[in-house]
Amino acid sequence: MNLDVLLGLQWGDEGKGKIVDFLAPKYQLVARFQGGPNAGHTLEFDGIKHVLHQIPSGIFHEGIQNVIGNGVVIDPVVFMKEIEALKPYGVPYHKNLFISKKAHLILPTHRLLDAASEAAKGKEKIGSTLRGIGPAYMDKTGRNGLRIGDILSPDFKKRYQKLVDKHKGLLEFYRYEYDLNESEPAFFEAIEQLKELRLADTEYMLSEALQQGKRVLAEGAQGTLLDIEFGSYPYVTSSHTTTAGACIGLGVAPKAVHEVLGIFKAYCTRVGSGPFPTELNDETGEAIRRAGHEFGSTTGRSRRCGWLDLPALRYACMLNGVTQLFMMKADVLSGFDEIKVCTHYKLSDGTITRQMPYCLLNEPVEPVYETLPGWSGNIEASTAYEDLPRNLRHYVNFIEEYLHLPIALVSIGPDRAQTILRKNVFSM
Ligand code: GDP
Ligand code: IMO
Ligand code: MG
């Protein structure tokens, strides 16, 4: 079967959007499997930058079907804004965009609850994007949620009101002041617009596509270290960001999975709170942030930066069954005399390990670094892997040997064209 899964191996923002857009022509279908408007996936081509939140990153390619799977939580208002942003480019979204009827809805009160919960946590806040993600998934697993298919039901408003009344009780508990006067009409307007789009039983669509031998690319959001099961809990998102999540979030069997394409930045970033072993709170961290324009695509928040964390990457490759690695933002490290890579963690009792401890909060680790020679010069116009600086290629080899996996693609700039595919290891 031909389902390839592309997902982030760090704390999100690895460059998933850029690569899904780059690879999309090799596929007939692109399907987002989890997350919601907390994601911000940036695509750049023809001198224009697009940021997608819920719409799959294959949307700009003609002849490709784009599916929003059941695992996604959808904010109709954000969604219709995304549709508006597509209109100037003549994207035939009426024809090539399909939304699972089983995807859950984010209500205006979910956003309020997100804000109320974060405010109540004070210094221990998650650093959520405040898009209502946690509360929407809580209603899903609590078996209270509303789904896209429900908007077609005649008693939708009644069911909406029942859930909102419950939320109002919770907001009272939080003593959170709010005003729904603007957000509620906007929500219902967006719901009416959603009804015009293709709402489908996408699990059947995907199954049929795979049966017919079509190639499907599953697009993840966030990253493995933000996964609800295996991330740095509780500083995580509320969905399954791993390969298993692609099966759950699309309704495809595990045996359909072929390649698992794991994306990582040549360094690390994290936005929001939570442990980050290789974080650099110094001039080097600042230099990486400046060079990489490390500010969030969804919230504009400044991203925390640090060196590459190989034990964390190894953990992510293990959990996902990664078959090929894609290294992003290699250009950003150009100009550093030396590059450090964390190869092991030192625990408080002095033990040196490559294993991720149960909880980085209770068991803080000290990164053990290996220092590699840096490279310099503008590499953004390179077109062949062999033309890249020797020390960058050495860096690539070092990571490959550590992880026992091939780095099949190196990205050297935000544009679609600034992508070097190493054909020798790319089997597609
Ligand atoms: P995603 O959430 O994984 O899709 O990643 P984001 O779009 O949130 O963040 C990645 C950022 O890096 C975006 O601004 C991209 O345009 C940019 N980007 C992607 N690949 C590269 C690259 O190789 N080099 C540079 N300099 N920027 C890149
Ligand atoms: P993409 O798909 C980076 C982070 C938030 C916060 C935590 C929980 O663009 O890579 P949530 O809003 O989900 O309750 O926030 O997760 N976060 C992301 N960080 N990229 C993302 O998505 C993220 N989505 C959520 O900053 O720390
Ligand atoms: Mg992002």
Coordinates of C-alpha atoms and ligand atoms in Angstrom, one line a residue, residues 13 39-41 297 303, ligand 3:
D13 CA 7.8 24.1 13.0
A39 CA -0.5 24.6 13.4
G40 CA 1.0 27.1 11.0
H41 CA 2.5 25.5 7.9
S297 CA 3.7 31.2 12.0
R303 CA 10.8 30.6 19.3
Ligands
MG3 MG 4.5 25.7 12.2

